[in-house]
């Protein structure tokens, strides 16, 4: 009974971490934006201009967009504590949904520039988080040192 209670507390703890991290992503996506009641589809950067691609700021933003979603997927899968295909696909779909919501919000903002590239980078980060989860699951349960043989070798 005590082990079952500890398992439920652990699950609740990881769920809390994932929800808080999700709010952190939402806050970072909408912080400083001015929401208006009409869309600005002309603000969407469908294809980044070459001058922008050459800038260091573009690459820093790209890296941040990827890295931001790695813990999102990892924390979700840690909460689910599953390596099943359905859990992995759910993590990727939640990452895609959250990223799309943030970018869609930015369409209705005067001072933010939504971009499909941001969604692609966020999705890439989510997939990396899923892959890291699979690696962690594979090696976390194995002992770091080999077990001693049951029968002494002479």
mmCIF file with all atom_site columns, C-alpha atoms in Angstrom:
data_model
loop_
_atom_site.group_PDB
_atom_site.id
_atom_site.type_symbol
_atom_site.label_atom_id
_atom_site.label_alt_id
_atom_site.label_comp_id
_atom_site.label_asym_id
_atom_site.label_entity_id
_atom_site.label_seq_id
_atom_site.pdbx_PDB_ins_code
_atom_site.Cartn_x
_atom_site.Cartn_y
_atom_site.Cartn_z
_atom_site.occupancy
_atom_site.B_iso_or_equiv
_atom_site.pdbx_formal_charge
_atom_site.auth_seq_id
_atom_site.auth_comp_id
_atom_site.auth_asym_id
_atom_site.auth_atom_id
_atom_site.pdbx_PDB_model_num
ATOM 1   C CA . UNK A 1 1   ? 0.000  0.000   0.000   1.00 0.00 ? 1   UNK A CA 1
ATOM 2   C CA . UNK A 1 2   ? 2.813  2.400   0.873   1.00 0.00 ? 2   UNK A CA 1
ATOM 3   C CA . UNK A 1 3   ? 4.556  1.716   -2.450  1.00 0.00 ? 3   UNK A CA 1
ATOM 4   C CA . UNK A 1 4   ? 1.299  2.384   -4.309  1.00 0.00 ? 4   UNK A CA 1
ATOM 5   C CA . UNK A 1 5   ? 0.890  5.709   -2.476  1.00 0.00 ? 5   UNK A CA 1
ATOM 6   C CA . UNK A 1 6   ? 4.476  6.694   -3.315  1.00 0.00 ? 6   UNK A CA 1
ATOM 7   C CA . UNK A 1 7   ? 3.842  5.861   -6.967  1.00 0.00 ? 7   UNK A CA 1
ATOM 8   C CA . UNK A 1 8   ? 0.752  8.085   -7.037  1.00 0.00 ? 8   UNK A CA 1
ATOM 9   C CA . UNK A 1 9   ? 2.656  10.936  -5.375  1.00 0.00 ? 9   UNK A CA 1
ATOM 10  C CA . UNK A 1 10  ? 5.452  10.567  -7.914  1.00 0.00 ? 10  UNK A CA 1
ATOM 11  C CA . UNK A 1 11  ? 2.979  10.597  -10.795 1.00 0.00 ? 11  UNK A CA 1
ATOM 12  C CA . UNK A 1 12  ? 1.285  13.702  -9.403  1.00 0.00 ? 12  UNK A CA 1
ATOM 13  C CA . UNK A 1 13  ? 4.671  15.388  -8.961  1.00 0.00 ? 13  UNK A CA 1
ATOM 14  C CA . UNK A 1 14  ? 5.684  14.766  -12.602 1.00 0.00 ? 14  UNK A CA 1
ATOM 15  C CA . UNK A 1 15  ? 2.264  15.901  -13.818 1.00 0.00 ? 15  UNK A CA 1
ATOM 16  C CA . UNK A 1 16  ? 2.704  19.121  -11.841 1.00 0.00 ? 16  UNK A CA 1
ATOM 17  C CA . UNK A 1 17  ? 6.184  19.688  -13.334 1.00 0.00 ? 17  UNK A CA 1
ATOM 18  C CA . UNK A 1 18  ? 4.829  19.120  -16.852 1.00 0.00 ? 18  UNK A CA 1
ATOM 19  C CA . UNK A 1 19  ? 1.881  21.502  -16.352 1.00 0.00 ? 19  UNK A CA 1
ATOM 20  C CA . UNK A 1 20  ? 4.132  24.202  -14.892 1.00 0.00 ? 20  UNK A CA 1
ATOM 21  C CA . UNK A 1 21  ? 6.596  23.813  -17.748 1.00 0.00 ? 21  UNK A CA 1
ATOM 22  C CA . UNK A 1 22  ? 3.724  24.044  -20.241 1.00 0.00 ? 22  UNK A CA 1
ATOM 23  C CA . UNK A 1 23  ? 2.680  27.335  -18.645 1.00 0.00 ? 23  UNK A CA 1
ATOM 24  C CA . UNK A 1 24  ? 6.284  28.526  -18.894 1.00 0.00 ? 24  UNK A CA 1
ATOM 25  C CA . UNK A 1 25  ? 6.210  27.848  -22.638 1.00 0.00 ? 25  UNK A CA 1
ATOM 26  C CA . UNK A 1 26  ? 2.859  29.635  -22.975 1.00 0.00 ? 26  UNK A CA 1
ATOM 27  C CA . UNK A 1 27  ? 4.151  32.603  -21.003 1.00 0.00 ? 27  UNK A CA 1
ATOM 28  C CA . UNK A 1 28  ? 7.297  32.839  -23.122 1.00 0.00 ? 28  UNK A CA 1
ATOM 29  C CA . UNK A 1 29  ? 5.215  32.768  -26.292 1.00 0.00 ? 29  UNK A CA 1
ATOM 30  C CA . UNK A 1 30  ? 2.781  35.492  -25.309 1.00 0.00 ? 30  UNK A CA 1
ATOM 31  C CA . UNK A 1 31  ? 4.943  37.650  -23.008 1.00 0.00 ? 31  UNK A CA 1
ATOM 32  C CA . UNK A 1 32  ? 5.088  41.255  -24.104 1.00 0.00 ? 32  UNK A CA 1
ATOM 33  C CA . UNK A 1 33  ? 2.568  40.796  -26.882 1.00 0.00 ? 33  UNK A CA 1
ATOM 34  C CA . UNK A 1 34  ? -0.407 43.058  -27.383 1.00 0.00 ? 34  UNK A CA 1
ATOM 35  C CA . UNK A 1 35  ? -3.453 40.974  -28.255 1.00 0.00 ? 35  UNK A CA 1
ATOM 36  C CA . UNK A 1 36  ? -5.898 42.562  -30.679 1.00 0.00 ? 36  UNK A CA 1
ATOM 37  C CA . UNK A 1 37  ? -9.224 41.308  -31.956 1.00 0.00 ? 37  UNK A CA 1
ATOM 38  C CA . UNK A 1 38  ? -8.165 40.942  -35.583 1.00 0.00 ? 38  UNK A CA 1
ATOM 39  C CA . UNK A 1 39  ? -5.589 38.803  -37.317 1.00 0.00 ? 39  UNK A CA 1
ATOM 40  C CA . UNK A 1 40  ? -2.350 39.888  -38.954 1.00 0.00 ? 40  UNK A CA 1
ATOM 41  C CA . UNK A 1 41  ? -1.628 37.161  -41.485 1.00 0.00 ? 41  UNK A CA 1
ATOM 42  C CA . UNK A 1 42  ? 0.646  39.558  -43.311 1.00 0.00 ? 42  UNK A CA 1
ATOM 43  C CA . UNK A 1 43  ? 2.987  39.444  -40.265 1.00 0.00 ? 43  UNK A CA 1
ATOM 44  C CA . UNK A 1 44  ? 3.567  35.708  -40.699 1.00 0.00 ? 44  UNK A CA 1
ATOM 45  C CA . UNK A 1 45  ? 7.055  34.942  -41.920 1.00 0.00 ? 45  UNK A CA 1
ATOM 46  C CA . UNK A 1 46  ? 6.347  32.028  -44.248 1.00 0.00 ? 46  UNK A CA 1
ATOM 47  C CA . UNK A 1 47  ? 9.904  31.927  -45.595 1.00 0.00 ? 47  UNK A CA 1
ATOM 48  C CA . UNK A 1 48  ? 12.620 33.776  -43.657 1.00 0.00 ? 48  UNK A CA 1
ATOM 49  C CA . UNK A 1 49  ? 14.519 36.345  -45.755 1.00 0.00 ? 49  UNK A CA 1
ATOM 50  C CA . UNK A 1 50  ? 18.114 35.506  -46.603 1.00 0.00 ? 50  UNK A CA 1
ATOM 51  C CA . UNK A 1 51  ? 19.482 38.449  -44.599 1.00 0.00 ? 51  UNK A CA 1
ATOM 52  C CA . UNK A 1 52  ? 17.655 37.171  -41.528 1.00 0.00 ? 52  UNK A CA 1
ATOM 53  C CA . UNK A 1 53  ? 18.999 33.628  -42.002 1.00 0.00 ? 53  UNK A CA 1
ATOM 54  C CA . UNK A 1 54  ? 22.529 34.993  -42.048 1.00 0.00 ? 54  UNK A CA 1
ATOM 55  C CA . UNK A 1 55  ? 22.102 36.716  -38.679 1.00 0.00 ? 55  UNK A CA 1
ATOM 56  C CA . UNK A 1 56  ? 23.264 35.151  -35.425 1.00 0.00 ? 56  UNK A CA 1
ATOM 57  C CA . UNK A 1 57  ? 19.934 36.114  -33.807 1.00 0.00 ? 57  UNK A CA 1
ATOM 58  C CA . UNK A 1 58  ? 18.060 33.872  -36.252 1.00 0.00 ? 58  UNK A CA 1
ATOM 59  C CA . UNK A 1 59  ? 20.175 30.854  -35.290 1.00 0.00 ? 59  UNK A CA 1
ATOM 60  C CA . UNK A 1 60  ? 19.932 31.627  -31.568 1.00 0.00 ? 60  UNK A CA 1
ATOM 61  C CA . UNK A 1 61  ? 16.134 31.823  -31.858 1.00 0.00 ? 61  UNK A CA 1
ATOM 62  C CA . UNK A 1 62  ? 16.119 28.544  -33.769 1.00 0.00 ? 62  UNK A CA 1
ATOM 63  C CA . UNK A 1 63  ? 18.202 26.795  -31.101 1.00 0.00 ? 63  UNK A CA 1
ATOM 64  C CA . UNK A 1 64  ? 16.035 28.206  -28.302 1.00 0.00 ? 64  UNK A CA 1
ATOM 65  C CA . UNK A 1 65  ? 12.872 27.043  -30.091 1.00 0.00 ? 65  UNK A CA 1
ATOM 66  C CA . UNK A 1 66  ? 14.254 23.510  -30.345 1.00 0.00 ? 66  UNK A CA 1
ATOM 67  C CA . UNK A 1 67  ? 15.673 23.319  -26.816 1.00 0.00 ? 67  UNK A CA 1
ATOM 68  C CA . UNK A 1 68  ? 12.523 24.790  -25.226 1.00 0.00 ? 68  UNK A CA 1
ATOM 69  C CA . UNK A 1 69  ? 10.414 21.769  -26.175 1.00 0.00 ? 69  UNK A CA 1
ATOM 70  C CA . UNK A 1 70  ? 12.840 18.977  -25.236 1.00 0.00 ? 70  UNK A CA 1
ATOM 71  C CA . UNK A 1 71  ? 11.874 19.063  -21.522 1.00 0.00 ? 71  UNK A CA 1
ATOM 72  C CA . UNK A 1 72  ? 8.208  19.412  -22.487 1.00 0.00 ? 72  UNK A CA 1
ATOM 73  C CA . UNK A 1 73  ? 8.177  15.969  -24.101 1.00 0.00 ? 73  UNK A CA 1
ATOM 74  C CA . UNK A 1 74  ? 10.477 14.408  -21.508 1.00 0.00 ? 74  UNK A CA 1
ATOM 75  C CA . UNK A 1 75  ? 8.381  15.618  -18.564 1.00 0.00 ? 75  UNK A CA 1
ATOM 76  C CA . UNK A 1 76  ? 5.161  14.449  -20.214 1.00 0.00 ? 76  UNK A CA 1
ATOM 77  C CA . UNK A 1 77  ? 6.582  10.985  -20.801 1.00 0.00 ? 77  UNK A CA 1
ATOM 78  C CA . UNK A 1 78  ? 8.018  10.892  -17.275 1.00 0.00 ? 78  UNK A CA 1
ATOM 79  C CA . UNK A 1 79  ? 4.537  11.651  -15.987 1.00 0.00 ? 79  UNK A CA 1
ATOM 80  C CA . UNK A 1 80  ? 3.045  8.914   -18.186 1.00 0.00 ? 80  UNK A CA 1
ATOM 81  C CA . UNK A 1 81  ? 6.001  6.643   -17.335 1.00 0.00 ? 81  UNK A CA 1
ATOM 82  C CA . UNK A 1 82  ? 5.445  4.773   -20.565 1.00 0.00 ? 82  UNK A CA 1
ATOM 83  C CA . UNK A 1 83  ? 7.405  3.829   -23.620 1.00 0.00 ? 83  UNK A CA 1
ATOM 84  C CA . UNK A 1 84  ? 4.328  2.741   -25.558 1.00 0.00 ? 84  UNK A CA 1
ATOM 85  C CA . UNK A 1 85  ? 3.890  4.109   -29.038 1.00 0.00 ? 85  UNK A CA 1
ATOM 86  C CA . UNK A 1 86  ? 0.623  5.814   -28.067 1.00 0.00 ? 86  UNK A CA 1
ATOM 87  C CA . UNK A 1 87  ? 2.336  7.788   -25.276 1.00 0.00 ? 87  UNK A CA 1
ATOM 88  C CA . UNK A 1 88  ? 5.180  8.824   -27.591 1.00 0.00 ? 88  UNK A CA 1
ATOM 89  C CA . UNK A 1 89  ? 2.782  9.970   -30.313 1.00 0.00 ? 89  UNK A CA 1
ATOM 90  C CA . UNK A 1 90  ? 0.644  11.793  -27.720 1.00 0.00 ? 90  UNK A CA 1
ATOM 91  C CA . UNK A 1 91  ? 3.722  13.704  -26.507 1.00 0.00 ? 91  UNK A CA 1
ATOM 92  C CA . UNK A 1 92  ? 4.553  14.773  -30.072 1.00 0.00 ? 92  UNK A CA 1
ATOM 93  C CA . UNK A 1 93  ? 0.952  15.799  -30.771 1.00 0.00 ? 93  UNK A CA 1
ATOM 94  C CA . UNK A 1 94  ? 0.763  17.815  -27.537 1.00 0.00 ? 94  UNK A CA 1
ATOM 95  C CA . UNK A 1 95  ? 3.997  19.570  -28.496 1.00 0.00 ? 95  UNK A CA 1
ATOM 96  C CA . UNK A 1 96  ? 2.592  20.355  -31.938 1.00 0.00 ? 96  UNK A CA 1
ATOM 97  C CA . UNK A 1 97  ? -0.674 21.582  -30.426 1.00 0.00 ? 97  UNK A CA 1
ATOM 98  C CA . UNK A 1 98  ? 1.022  23.846  -27.869 1.00 0.00 ? 98  UNK A CA 1
ATOM 99  C CA . UNK A 1 99  ? 3.394  25.295  -30.452 1.00 0.00 ? 99  UNK A CA 1
ATOM 100 C CA . UNK A 1 100 ? 0.567  25.917  -32.922 1.00 0.00 ? 100 UNK A CA 1
ATOM 101 C CA . UNK A 1 101 ? -1.521 27.605  -30.210 1.00 0.00 ? 101 UNK A CA 1
ATOM 102 C CA . UNK A 1 102 ? 1.332  29.992  -29.345 1.00 0.00 ? 102 UNK A CA 1
ATOM 103 C CA . UNK A 1 103 ? 1.975  30.847  -32.985 1.00 0.00 ? 103 UNK A CA 1
ATOM 104 C CA . UNK A 1 104 ? -1.736 31.331  -33.682 1.00 0.00 ? 104 UNK A CA 1
ATOM 105 C CA . UNK A 1 105 ? -1.949 33.690  -30.704 1.00 0.00 ? 105 UNK A CA 1
ATOM 106 C CA . UNK A 1 106 ? 0.917  35.669  -32.215 1.00 0.00 ? 106 UNK A CA 1
ATOM 107 C CA . UNK A 1 107 ? -1.097 36.140  -35.429 1.00 0.00 ? 107 UNK A CA 1
ATOM 108 C CA . UNK A 1 108 ? -3.449 38.264  -33.317 1.00 0.00 ? 108 UNK A CA 1
ATOM 109 C CA . UNK A 1 109 ? -0.665 40.385  -31.884 1.00 0.00 ? 109 UNK A CA 1
ATOM 110 C CA . UNK A 1 110 ? 0.789  43.626  -33.196 1.00 0.00 ? 110 UNK A CA 1
ATOM 111 C CA . UNK A 1 111 ? 4.297  43.125  -31.895 1.00 0.00 ? 111 UNK A CA 1
ATOM 112 C CA . UNK A 1 112 ? 4.974  39.394  -32.484 1.00 0.00 ? 112 UNK A CA 1
ATOM 113 C CA . UNK A 1 113 ? 5.964  37.646  -35.694 1.00 0.00 ? 113 UNK A CA 1
ATOM 114 C CA . UNK A 1 114 ? 4.565  34.141  -36.043 1.00 0.00 ? 114 UNK A CA 1
ATOM 115 C CA . UNK A 1 115 ? 6.487  31.688  -38.178 1.00 0.00 ? 115 UNK A CA 1
ATOM 116 C CA . UNK A 1 116 ? 5.930  28.123  -39.377 1.00 0.00 ? 116 UNK A CA 1
ATOM 117 C CA . UNK A 1 117 ? 9.658  27.655  -38.802 1.00 0.00 ? 117 UNK A CA 1
ATOM 118 C CA . UNK A 1 118 ? 9.038  28.143  -35.068 1.00 0.00 ? 118 UNK A CA 1
ATOM 119 C CA . UNK A 1 119 ? 6.449  25.356  -35.128 1.00 0.00 ? 119 UNK A CA 1
ATOM 120 C CA . UNK A 1 120 ? 8.889  23.095  -36.994 1.00 0.00 ? 120 UNK A CA 1
ATOM 121 C CA . UNK A 1 121 ? 11.674 23.848  -34.494 1.00 0.00 ? 121 UNK A CA 1
ATOM 122 C CA . UNK A 1 122 ? 9.330  23.253  -31.538 1.00 0.00 ? 122 UNK A CA 1
ATOM 123 C CA . UNK A 1 123 ? 8.204  19.980  -33.078 1.00 0.00 ? 123 UNK A CA 1
ATOM 124 C CA . UNK A 1 124 ? 11.841 18.975  -33.588 1.00 0.00 ? 124 UNK A CA 1
ATOM 125 C CA . UNK A 1 125 ? 12.549 19.704  -29.926 1.00 0.00 ? 125 UNK A CA 1
ATOM 126 C CA . UNK A 1 126 ? 9.564  17.606  -28.902 1.00 0.00 ? 126 UNK A CA 1
ATOM 127 C CA . UNK A 1 127 ? 10.809 14.696  -31.006 1.00 0.00 ? 127 UNK A CA 1
ATOM 128 C CA . UNK A 1 128 ? 14.291 15.035  -29.503 1.00 0.00 ? 128 UNK A CA 1
ATOM 129 C CA . UNK A 1 129 ? 12.676 14.958  -26.040 1.00 0.00 ? 129 UNK A CA 1
ATOM 130 C CA . UNK A 1 130 ? 10.858 11.740  -26.985 1.00 0.00 ? 130 UNK A CA 1
ATOM 131 C CA . UNK A 1 131 ? 14.109 10.191  -28.230 1.00 0.00 ? 131 UNK A CA 1
ATOM 132 C CA . UNK A 1 132 ? 15.944 11.220  -25.057 1.00 0.00 ? 132 UNK A CA 1
ATOM 133 C CA . UNK A 1 133 ? 13.147 9.676   -23.015 1.00 0.00 ? 133 UNK A CA 1
ATOM 134 C CA . UNK A 1 134 ? 13.550 6.394   -24.879 1.00 0.00 ? 134 UNK A CA 1
ATOM 135 C CA . UNK A 1 135 ? 17.315 6.392   -24.297 1.00 0.00 ? 135 UNK A CA 1
ATOM 136 C CA . UNK A 1 136 ? 16.834 7.283   -20.636 1.00 0.00 ? 136 UNK A CA 1
ATOM 137 C CA . UNK A 1 137 ? 14.246 4.522   -20.191 1.00 0.00 ? 137 UNK A CA 1
ATOM 138 C CA . UNK A 1 138 ? 16.545 2.025   -21.842 1.00 0.00 ? 138 UNK A CA 1
ATOM 139 C CA . UNK A 1 139 ? 19.524 2.727   -19.603 1.00 0.00 ? 139 UNK A CA 1
ATOM 140 C CA . UNK A 1 140 ? 17.977 4.035   -16.361 1.00 0.00 ? 140 UNK A CA 1
ATOM 141 C CA . UNK A 1 141 ? 16.820 0.633   -15.135 1.00 0.00 ? 141 UNK A CA 1
ATOM 142 C CA . UNK A 1 142 ? 20.128 -1.115  -15.763 1.00 0.00 ? 142 UNK A CA 1
ATOM 143 C CA . UNK A 1 143 ? 22.729 -1.227  -12.992 1.00 0.00 ? 143 UNK A CA 1
ATOM 144 C CA . UNK A 1 144 ? 25.901 0.738   -13.565 1.00 0.00 ? 144 UNK A CA 1
ATOM 145 C CA . UNK A 1 145 ? 28.114 -2.188  -12.512 1.00 0.00 ? 145 UNK A CA 1
ATOM 146 C CA . UNK A 1 146 ? 27.647 -5.782  -13.558 1.00 0.00 ? 146 UNK A CA 1
ATOM 147 C CA . UNK A 1 147 ? 26.146 -8.110  -10.966 1.00 0.00 ? 147 UNK A CA 1
ATOM 148 C CA . UNK A 1 148 ? 28.355 -10.642 -9.285  1.00 0.00 ? 148 UNK A CA 1
ATOM 149 C CA . UNK A 1 149 ? 27.798 -14.191 -10.516 1.00 0.00 ? 149 UNK A CA 1
ATOM 150 C CA . UNK A 1 150 ? 25.546 -16.358 -8.353  1.00 0.00 ? 150 UNK A CA 1
ATOM 151 C CA . UNK A 1 151 ? 28.120 -19.156 -8.343  1.00 0.00 ? 151 UNK A CA 1
ATOM 152 C CA . UNK A 1 152 ? 31.671 -18.089 -7.512  1.00 0.00 ? 152 UNK A CA 1
ATOM 153 C CA . UNK A 1 153 ? 34.067 -18.657 -10.387 1.00 0.00 ? 153 UNK A CA 1
ATOM 154 C CA . UNK A 1 154 ? 37.270 -20.422 -9.371  1.00 0.00 ? 154 UNK A CA 1
#
